[in-house]
XYZ file of C-alpha atoms in Angstrom:
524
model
C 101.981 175.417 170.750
C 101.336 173.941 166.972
C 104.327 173.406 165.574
C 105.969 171.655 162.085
C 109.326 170.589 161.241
C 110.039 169.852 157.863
C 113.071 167.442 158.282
C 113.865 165.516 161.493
C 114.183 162.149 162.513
C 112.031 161.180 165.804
C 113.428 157.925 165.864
C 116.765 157.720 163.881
C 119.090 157.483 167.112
C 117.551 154.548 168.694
C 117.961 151.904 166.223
C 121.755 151.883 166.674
C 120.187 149.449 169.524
C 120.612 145.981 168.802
C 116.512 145.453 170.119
C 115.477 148.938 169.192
C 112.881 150.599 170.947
C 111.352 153.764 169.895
C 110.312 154.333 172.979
C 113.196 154.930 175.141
C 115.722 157.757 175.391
C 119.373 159.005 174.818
C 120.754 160.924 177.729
C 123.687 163.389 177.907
C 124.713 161.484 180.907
C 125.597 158.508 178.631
C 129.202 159.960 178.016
C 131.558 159.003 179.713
C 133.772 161.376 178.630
C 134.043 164.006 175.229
C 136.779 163.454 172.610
C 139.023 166.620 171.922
C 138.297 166.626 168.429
C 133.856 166.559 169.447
C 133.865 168.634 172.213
C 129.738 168.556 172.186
C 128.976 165.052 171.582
C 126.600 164.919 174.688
C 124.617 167.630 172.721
C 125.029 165.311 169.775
C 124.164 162.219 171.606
C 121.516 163.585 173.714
C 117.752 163.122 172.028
C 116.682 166.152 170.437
C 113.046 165.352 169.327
C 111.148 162.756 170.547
C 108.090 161.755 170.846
C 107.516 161.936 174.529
C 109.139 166.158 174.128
C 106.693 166.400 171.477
C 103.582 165.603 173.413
C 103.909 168.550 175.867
C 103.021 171.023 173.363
C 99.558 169.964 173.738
C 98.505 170.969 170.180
C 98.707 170.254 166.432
C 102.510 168.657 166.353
C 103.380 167.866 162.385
C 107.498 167.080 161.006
C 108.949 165.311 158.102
C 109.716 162.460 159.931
C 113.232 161.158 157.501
C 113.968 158.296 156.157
C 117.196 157.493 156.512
C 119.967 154.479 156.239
C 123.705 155.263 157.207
C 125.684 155.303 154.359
C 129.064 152.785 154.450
C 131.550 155.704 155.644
C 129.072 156.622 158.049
C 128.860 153.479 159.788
C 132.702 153.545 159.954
C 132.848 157.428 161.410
C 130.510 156.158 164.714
C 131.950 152.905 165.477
C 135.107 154.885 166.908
C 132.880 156.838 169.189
C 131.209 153.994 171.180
C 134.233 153.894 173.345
C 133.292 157.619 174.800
C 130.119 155.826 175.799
C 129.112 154.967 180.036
C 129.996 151.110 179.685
C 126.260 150.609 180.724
C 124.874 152.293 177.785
C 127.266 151.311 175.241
C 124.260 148.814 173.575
C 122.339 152.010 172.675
C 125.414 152.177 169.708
C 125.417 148.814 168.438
C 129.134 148.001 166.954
C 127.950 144.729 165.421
C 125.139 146.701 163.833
C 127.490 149.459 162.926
C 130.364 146.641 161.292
C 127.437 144.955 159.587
C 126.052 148.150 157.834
C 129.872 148.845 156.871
C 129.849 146.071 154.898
C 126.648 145.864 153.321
C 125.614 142.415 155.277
C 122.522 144.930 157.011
C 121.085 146.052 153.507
C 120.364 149.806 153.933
C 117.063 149.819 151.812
C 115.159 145.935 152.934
C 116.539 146.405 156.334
C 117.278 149.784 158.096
C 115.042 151.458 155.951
C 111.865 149.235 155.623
C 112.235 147.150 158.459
C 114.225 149.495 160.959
C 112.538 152.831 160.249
C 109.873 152.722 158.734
C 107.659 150.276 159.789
C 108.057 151.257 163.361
C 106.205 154.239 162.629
C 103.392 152.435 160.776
C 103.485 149.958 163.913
C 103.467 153.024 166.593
C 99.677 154.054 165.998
C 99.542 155.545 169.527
C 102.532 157.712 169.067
C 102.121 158.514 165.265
C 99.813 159.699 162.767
C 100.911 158.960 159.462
C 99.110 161.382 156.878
C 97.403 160.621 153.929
C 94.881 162.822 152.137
C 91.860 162.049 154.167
C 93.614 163.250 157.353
C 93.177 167.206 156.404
C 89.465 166.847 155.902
C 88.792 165.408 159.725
C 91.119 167.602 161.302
C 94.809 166.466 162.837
C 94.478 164.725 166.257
C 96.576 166.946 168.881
C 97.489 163.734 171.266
C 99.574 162.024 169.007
C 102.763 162.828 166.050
C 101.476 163.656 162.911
C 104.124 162.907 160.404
C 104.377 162.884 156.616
C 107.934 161.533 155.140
C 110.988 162.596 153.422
C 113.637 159.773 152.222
C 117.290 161.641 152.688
C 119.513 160.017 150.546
C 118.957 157.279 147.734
C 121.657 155.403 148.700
C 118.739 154.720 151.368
C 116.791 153.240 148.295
C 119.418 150.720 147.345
C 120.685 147.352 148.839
C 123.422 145.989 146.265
C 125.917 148.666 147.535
C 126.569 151.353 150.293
C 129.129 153.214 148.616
C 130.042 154.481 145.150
C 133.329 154.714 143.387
C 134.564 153.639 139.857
C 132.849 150.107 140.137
C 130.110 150.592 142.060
C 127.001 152.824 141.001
C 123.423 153.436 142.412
C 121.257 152.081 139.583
C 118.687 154.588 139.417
C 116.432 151.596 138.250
C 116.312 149.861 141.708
C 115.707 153.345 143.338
C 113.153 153.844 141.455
C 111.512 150.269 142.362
C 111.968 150.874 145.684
C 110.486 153.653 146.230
C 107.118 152.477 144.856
C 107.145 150.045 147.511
C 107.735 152.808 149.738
C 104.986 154.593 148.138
C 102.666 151.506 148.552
C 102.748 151.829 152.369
C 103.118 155.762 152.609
C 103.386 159.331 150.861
C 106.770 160.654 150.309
C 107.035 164.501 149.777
C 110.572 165.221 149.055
C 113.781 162.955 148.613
C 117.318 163.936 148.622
C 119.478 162.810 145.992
C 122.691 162.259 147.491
C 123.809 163.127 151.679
C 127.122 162.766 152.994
C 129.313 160.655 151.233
C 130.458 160.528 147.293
C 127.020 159.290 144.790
C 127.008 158.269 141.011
C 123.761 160.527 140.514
C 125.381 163.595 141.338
C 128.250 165.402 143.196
C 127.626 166.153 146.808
C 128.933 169.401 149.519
C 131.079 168.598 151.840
C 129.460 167.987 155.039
C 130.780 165.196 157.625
C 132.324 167.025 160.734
C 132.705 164.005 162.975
C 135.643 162.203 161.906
C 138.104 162.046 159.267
C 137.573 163.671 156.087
C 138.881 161.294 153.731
C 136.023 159.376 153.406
C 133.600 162.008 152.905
C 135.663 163.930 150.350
C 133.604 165.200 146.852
C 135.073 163.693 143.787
C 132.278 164.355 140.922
C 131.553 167.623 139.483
C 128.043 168.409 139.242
C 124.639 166.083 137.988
C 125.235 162.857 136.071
C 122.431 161.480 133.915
C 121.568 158.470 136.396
C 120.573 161.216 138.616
C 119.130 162.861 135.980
C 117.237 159.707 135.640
C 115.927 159.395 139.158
C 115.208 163.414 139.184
C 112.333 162.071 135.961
C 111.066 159.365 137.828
C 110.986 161.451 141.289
C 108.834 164.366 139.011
C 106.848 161.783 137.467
C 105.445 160.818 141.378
C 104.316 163.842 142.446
C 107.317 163.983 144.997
C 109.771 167.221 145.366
C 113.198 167.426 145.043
C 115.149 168.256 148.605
C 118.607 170.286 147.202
C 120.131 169.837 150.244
C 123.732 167.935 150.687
C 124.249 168.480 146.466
C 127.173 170.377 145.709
C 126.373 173.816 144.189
C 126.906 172.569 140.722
C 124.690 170.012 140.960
C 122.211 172.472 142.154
C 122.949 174.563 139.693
C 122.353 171.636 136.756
C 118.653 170.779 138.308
C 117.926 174.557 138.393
C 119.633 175.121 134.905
C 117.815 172.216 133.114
C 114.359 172.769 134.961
C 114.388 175.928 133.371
C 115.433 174.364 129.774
C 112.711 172.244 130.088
C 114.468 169.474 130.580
C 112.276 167.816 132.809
C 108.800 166.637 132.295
C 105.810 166.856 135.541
C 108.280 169.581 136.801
C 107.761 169.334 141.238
C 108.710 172.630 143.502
C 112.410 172.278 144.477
C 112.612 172.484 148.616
C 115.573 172.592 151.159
C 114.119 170.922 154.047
C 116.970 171.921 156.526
C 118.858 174.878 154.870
C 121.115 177.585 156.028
C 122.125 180.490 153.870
C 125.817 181.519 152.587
C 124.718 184.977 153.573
C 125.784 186.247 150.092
C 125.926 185.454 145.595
C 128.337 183.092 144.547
C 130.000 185.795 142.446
C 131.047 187.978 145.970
C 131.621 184.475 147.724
C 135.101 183.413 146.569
C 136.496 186.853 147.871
C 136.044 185.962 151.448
C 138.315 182.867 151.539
C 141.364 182.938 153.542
C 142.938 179.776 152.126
C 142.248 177.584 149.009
C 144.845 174.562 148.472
C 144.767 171.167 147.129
C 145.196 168.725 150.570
C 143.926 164.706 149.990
C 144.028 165.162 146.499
C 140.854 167.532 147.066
C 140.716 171.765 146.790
C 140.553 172.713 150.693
C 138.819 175.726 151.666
C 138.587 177.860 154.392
C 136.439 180.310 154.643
C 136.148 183.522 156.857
C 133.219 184.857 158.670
C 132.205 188.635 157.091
C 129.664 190.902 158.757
C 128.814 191.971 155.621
C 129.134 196.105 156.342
C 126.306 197.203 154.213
C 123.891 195.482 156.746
C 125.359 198.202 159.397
C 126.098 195.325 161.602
C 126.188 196.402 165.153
C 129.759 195.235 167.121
C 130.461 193.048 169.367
C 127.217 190.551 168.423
C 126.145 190.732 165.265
C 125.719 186.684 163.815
C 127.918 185.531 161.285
C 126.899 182.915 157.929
C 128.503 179.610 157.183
C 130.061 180.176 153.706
C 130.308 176.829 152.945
C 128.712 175.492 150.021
C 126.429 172.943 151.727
C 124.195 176.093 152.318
C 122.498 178.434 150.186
C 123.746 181.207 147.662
C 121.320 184.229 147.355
C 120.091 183.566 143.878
C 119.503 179.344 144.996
C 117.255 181.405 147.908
C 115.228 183.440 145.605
C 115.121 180.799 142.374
C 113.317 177.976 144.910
C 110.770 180.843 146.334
C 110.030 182.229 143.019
C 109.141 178.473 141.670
C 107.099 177.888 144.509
C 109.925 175.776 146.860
C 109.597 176.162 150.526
C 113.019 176.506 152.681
C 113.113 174.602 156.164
C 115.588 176.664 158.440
C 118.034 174.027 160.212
C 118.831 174.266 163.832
C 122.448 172.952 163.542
C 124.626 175.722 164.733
C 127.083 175.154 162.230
C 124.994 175.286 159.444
C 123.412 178.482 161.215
C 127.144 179.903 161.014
C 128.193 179.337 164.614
C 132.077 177.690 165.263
C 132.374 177.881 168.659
C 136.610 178.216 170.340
C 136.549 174.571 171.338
C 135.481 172.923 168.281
C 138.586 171.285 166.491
C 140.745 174.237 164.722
C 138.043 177.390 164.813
C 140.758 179.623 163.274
C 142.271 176.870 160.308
C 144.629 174.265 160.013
C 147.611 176.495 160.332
C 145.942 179.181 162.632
C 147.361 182.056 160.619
C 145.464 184.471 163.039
C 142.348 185.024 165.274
C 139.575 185.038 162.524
C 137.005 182.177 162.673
C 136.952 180.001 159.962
C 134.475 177.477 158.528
C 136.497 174.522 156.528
C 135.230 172.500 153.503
C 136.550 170.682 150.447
C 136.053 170.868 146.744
C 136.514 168.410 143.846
C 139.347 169.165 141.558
C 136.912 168.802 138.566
C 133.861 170.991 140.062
C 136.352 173.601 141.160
C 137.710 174.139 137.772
C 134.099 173.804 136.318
C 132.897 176.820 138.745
C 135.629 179.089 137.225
C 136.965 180.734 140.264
C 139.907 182.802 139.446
C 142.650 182.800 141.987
C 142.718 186.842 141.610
C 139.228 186.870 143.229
C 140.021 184.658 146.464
C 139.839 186.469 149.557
C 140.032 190.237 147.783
C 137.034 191.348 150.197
C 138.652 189.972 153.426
C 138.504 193.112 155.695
C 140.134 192.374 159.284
C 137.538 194.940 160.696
C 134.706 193.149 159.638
C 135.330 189.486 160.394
C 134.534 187.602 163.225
C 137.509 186.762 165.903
C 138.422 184.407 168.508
C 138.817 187.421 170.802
C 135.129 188.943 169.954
C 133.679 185.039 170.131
C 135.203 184.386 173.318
C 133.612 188.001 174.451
C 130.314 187.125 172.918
C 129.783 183.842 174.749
C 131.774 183.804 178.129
C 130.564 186.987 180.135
C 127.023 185.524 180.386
C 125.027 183.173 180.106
C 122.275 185.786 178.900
C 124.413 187.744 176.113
C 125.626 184.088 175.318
C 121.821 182.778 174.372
C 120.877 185.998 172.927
C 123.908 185.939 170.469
C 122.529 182.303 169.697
C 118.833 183.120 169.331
C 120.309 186.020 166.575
C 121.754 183.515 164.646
C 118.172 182.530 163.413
C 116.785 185.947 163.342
C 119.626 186.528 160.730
C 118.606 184.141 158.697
C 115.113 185.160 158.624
C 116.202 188.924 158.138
C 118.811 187.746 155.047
C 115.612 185.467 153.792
C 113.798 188.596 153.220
C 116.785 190.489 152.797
C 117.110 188.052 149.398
C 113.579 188.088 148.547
C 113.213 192.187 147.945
C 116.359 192.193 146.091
C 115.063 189.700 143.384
C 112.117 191.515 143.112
C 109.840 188.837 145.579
C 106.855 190.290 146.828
C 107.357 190.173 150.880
C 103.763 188.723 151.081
C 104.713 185.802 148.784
C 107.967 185.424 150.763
C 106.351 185.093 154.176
C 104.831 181.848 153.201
C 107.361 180.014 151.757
C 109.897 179.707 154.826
C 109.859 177.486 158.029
C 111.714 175.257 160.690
C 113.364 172.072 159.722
C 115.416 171.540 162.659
C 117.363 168.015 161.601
C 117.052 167.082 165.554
C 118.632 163.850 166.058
C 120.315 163.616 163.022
C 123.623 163.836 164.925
C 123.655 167.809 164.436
C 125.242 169.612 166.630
C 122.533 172.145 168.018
C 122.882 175.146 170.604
C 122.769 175.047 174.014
C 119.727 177.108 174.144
C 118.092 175.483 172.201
C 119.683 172.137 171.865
C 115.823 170.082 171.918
C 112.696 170.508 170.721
C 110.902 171.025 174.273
C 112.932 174.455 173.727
C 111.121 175.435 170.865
C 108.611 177.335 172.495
C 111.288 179.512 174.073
C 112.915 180.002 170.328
C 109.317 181.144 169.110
C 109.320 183.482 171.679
C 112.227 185.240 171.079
C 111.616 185.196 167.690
C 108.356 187.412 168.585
C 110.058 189.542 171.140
C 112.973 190.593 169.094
C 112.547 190.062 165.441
C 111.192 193.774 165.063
C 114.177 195.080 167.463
C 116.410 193.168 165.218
C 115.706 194.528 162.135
C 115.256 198.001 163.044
C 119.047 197.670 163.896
C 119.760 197.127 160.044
C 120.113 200.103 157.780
C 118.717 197.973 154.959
C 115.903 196.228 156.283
C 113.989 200.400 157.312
C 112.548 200.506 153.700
C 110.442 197.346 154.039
C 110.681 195.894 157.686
C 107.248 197.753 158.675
C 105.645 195.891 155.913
C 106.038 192.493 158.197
C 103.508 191.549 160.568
C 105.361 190.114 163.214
C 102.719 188.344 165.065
C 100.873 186.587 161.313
C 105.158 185.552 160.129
C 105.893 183.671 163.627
C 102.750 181.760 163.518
C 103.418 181.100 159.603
C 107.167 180.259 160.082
C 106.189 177.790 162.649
C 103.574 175.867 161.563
C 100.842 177.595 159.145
C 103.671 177.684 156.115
C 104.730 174.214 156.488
C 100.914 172.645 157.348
C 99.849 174.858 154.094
C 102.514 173.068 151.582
C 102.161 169.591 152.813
C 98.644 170.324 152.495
C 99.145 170.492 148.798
C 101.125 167.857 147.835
C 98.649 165.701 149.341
C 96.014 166.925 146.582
């Protein structure tokens, strides 16, 4: 099977080792036994994409292999799950690596990035390809990775601090130095301007599900000119934009001020590991179920609508995750119609999926049985994004929001019904993609080539069962084939143009002929 992945990290989980080696394996057999509040971690833990899974597809393998350093607050969330950790295997999470990136003594650009990350892969010629613009014209060898890179976060770029508040700021100055000497040893396609934790460039979504908030919490309110600054010098490279982990405001500035012309050597704007809000921001806030200020934050949580007009069928029709770290229908249709690509993640909670042991599925204060997904807000980006309290959770229709009794129905009878209700949570994303694309007037043909995986393996997401590694992927294409058709001919509103889609040409596009066809480009 070819296959492409625009955002995953191959070998992110084993440098936690004190002697890292990219070589070996993390097992779900290395817990010893699962915290209340993480009931999956040996889904978490467990390697998702490796090299060694990689190599029995026995074809043309290309990802976005990341770039990545753990941010400050990061380092701090893990440390406090080495403990759940076999004994034996507890040097596969490193706590003196972990303390030293806490407190900047491990610099996270010289050291995890350069040293760590990447130059293992420029090291690992039997295992990796690295692309450059010669590689297309001699054909992509089939017995090894083929990777191009994306940098996620430019707090990765930066050694003099790991962490931002009122005295310390990224200077977009040393980013921008640093990544020419990234750029010296290897192409980068897209970077991501901020990740998980608060960033002087621009205001980020709430995103961290492993630990305590507090840490993680959004304080800014939209774009601020220092990432305005490295946005310029990102253009002025040739490399893209990755919109992912912003806040919506700050998406909405980059969009906004790329259309004003703001920018000079405008790139395409990509999510490399997106899921979708399932509707516009203007219908959004009316499916909240609570909005109040907790941590001096706005906490929000937010139900899970079948959206009626769809003509959802019941019990098993997927649900979205409204939270703002995925996509609004007019962020979906403004990145296709300027030429963006969209990676679909493989997280299940980004893919909309709270399942009845995670911590909390129906709120803090369990008002009833609906499913929830919980985020926070800035006080100062709430207020900028106008929502009225009259509009919160107006649309909220008991009928047509997912329960804990209809979860529990949909996932403990069978294992079968269970993994088919899973698969569907990626076939509704595909059928909203397209969904989005006719309504703003997106020719389906244009549409069908601007959408693939990007799976985030082993970036500590939480994945399904089903299809919780990569090896799986084959059985995810396959469904995909069997059952997209069935799928939308289920769906009032996908009859008028659903017949248009060749199934067969879109699977083999989605994954790998899309994704092969962009990098392809921004190697020219």
């Amino acid at each position: 099977m070819r296959f492409f992945d625009f955002h995953c990290h191959p070998i992110l989980k084993q440098l936690f080792n004190d002697s890292p080696n990219i070589d070996s394996l993390i097992y779900k057999n290395d817990v010893a036994f699962i915290p209340k509040f993480l009931s999956d971690l040996p889904n978490i833990i467990e390697s998702q994409l490796h090299q060694s899974q990689l190599a029995q597809f026995n074809e043309e393998v290309v990802v976005g292999a990341v770039l990545y350093s753990p941010e400050r607050y990061v380092a701090k969330a893990v440390i406090p799950l080495i403990p759940y950790l076999k004994a034996s295997s507890r040097y596969k999470l490193s706590k003196n690596l972990l303390e030293k990136i806490e407190q900047n003594q491990y610099k996270a650009f010289s050291d995890f990035l350069m040293n760590r990350t990447l130059q293992p892969y420029i090291e690992a010629s039997r295992s990796f390809n690295i692309l450059t613009k010669d590689s297309f014209k001699i054909g992509l060898p089939k017995n090894k990775v083929n990777v191009f890179f994306i940098i996620e976060g430019c707090h990765s770029l930066v050694d003099e601090n790991n962490y931002c508040d009122a005295n310390h700021r990224y200077n977009p100055d040393s980013i921008l130095k640093n990544i020419d000497k990234v750029l010296a040893k290897v192409k980068v396609l897209a970077v991501n301007i901020t990740h998980l934790q608060q960033s002087s460039l621009c205001n980020h979504a709430f995103g961290m599900q492993l630990s305590n908030s507090t840490d993680f919490l959004p304080t800014g309110n939209g774009f601020e000119n220092e990432g305005r600054k490295v946005v310029q010098g990102l253009f002025d490279r040739k490399i893209c934009v990755d919109v992912k982990h912003m806040s919506y405001q700050s998406r909405k500035d980059i969009m906004a001020e790329m259309e004003a012309g703001k920018f000079k050597n405008k790139q395409p704007l990509v999510c490399t590991h997106a899921g979708f809000i399932g509707t516009n921001f203007k219908n959004w806030p009316g499916y909240m179920q609570v909005k109040k200020t907790v941590s001096g934050a706005i906490y929000v949580e937010h139900t899970k609508p079948f959206f009626p007009e769809n003509n959802p069928r019941k019990p098993g029709f997927p649900t979205f995750n409204l939270s703002t770290i995925n996509l609004f229908d007019e962020e979906i249709a403004w990145i296709v119609k300027n030429n963006g690509v969209i990676g679909i993640s493989l997280d299940r909670r980004i893919l909309g999926y709270v399942d009845r042991y995670d911590e909390n599925p129906t709120g803090q204060n369990a008002m009833g049985d609906r499913i929830v997904d919980k985020e926070y807000f800035s006080k100062t980006e709430w207020l900028a994004l106008g929502i009225k309290n009259q509009d919160i959770g107006k649309k909220i229709n008991d009928d047509n929001c997912l329960t804990l009794a209809e979860l529990e129905e949909l996932t403990e009878h069978s294992i079968p019904q269970r993994d088919e209700y899973f698969y569907d949570h990626f076939l509704n994303h595909l059928f909203h993609y397209f969904k989005v694309c006719k309504a703003y007037g997106i020719d389906l043909k244009k549409a069908q080539k601007q959408i693939t995986v990007g799976s985030d393996f082993d970036g500590l997401i939480n994945p399904f069962l089903n299809i919780s590694t990569v090896d799986k992927m084959v059985n995810l294409k396959s469904y995909v084939r069997m059952n997209f058709s069935y799928f939308l001919d289920s769906i009032d509103e996908a009859q008028s143009w659903s017949k248009d889609l060749n199934i067969d040409t879109f699977v083999e596009d989605l994954f790998y002929n899309n994704g092969i066809a962009f990098v392809k480009s921004r190697f020219q």
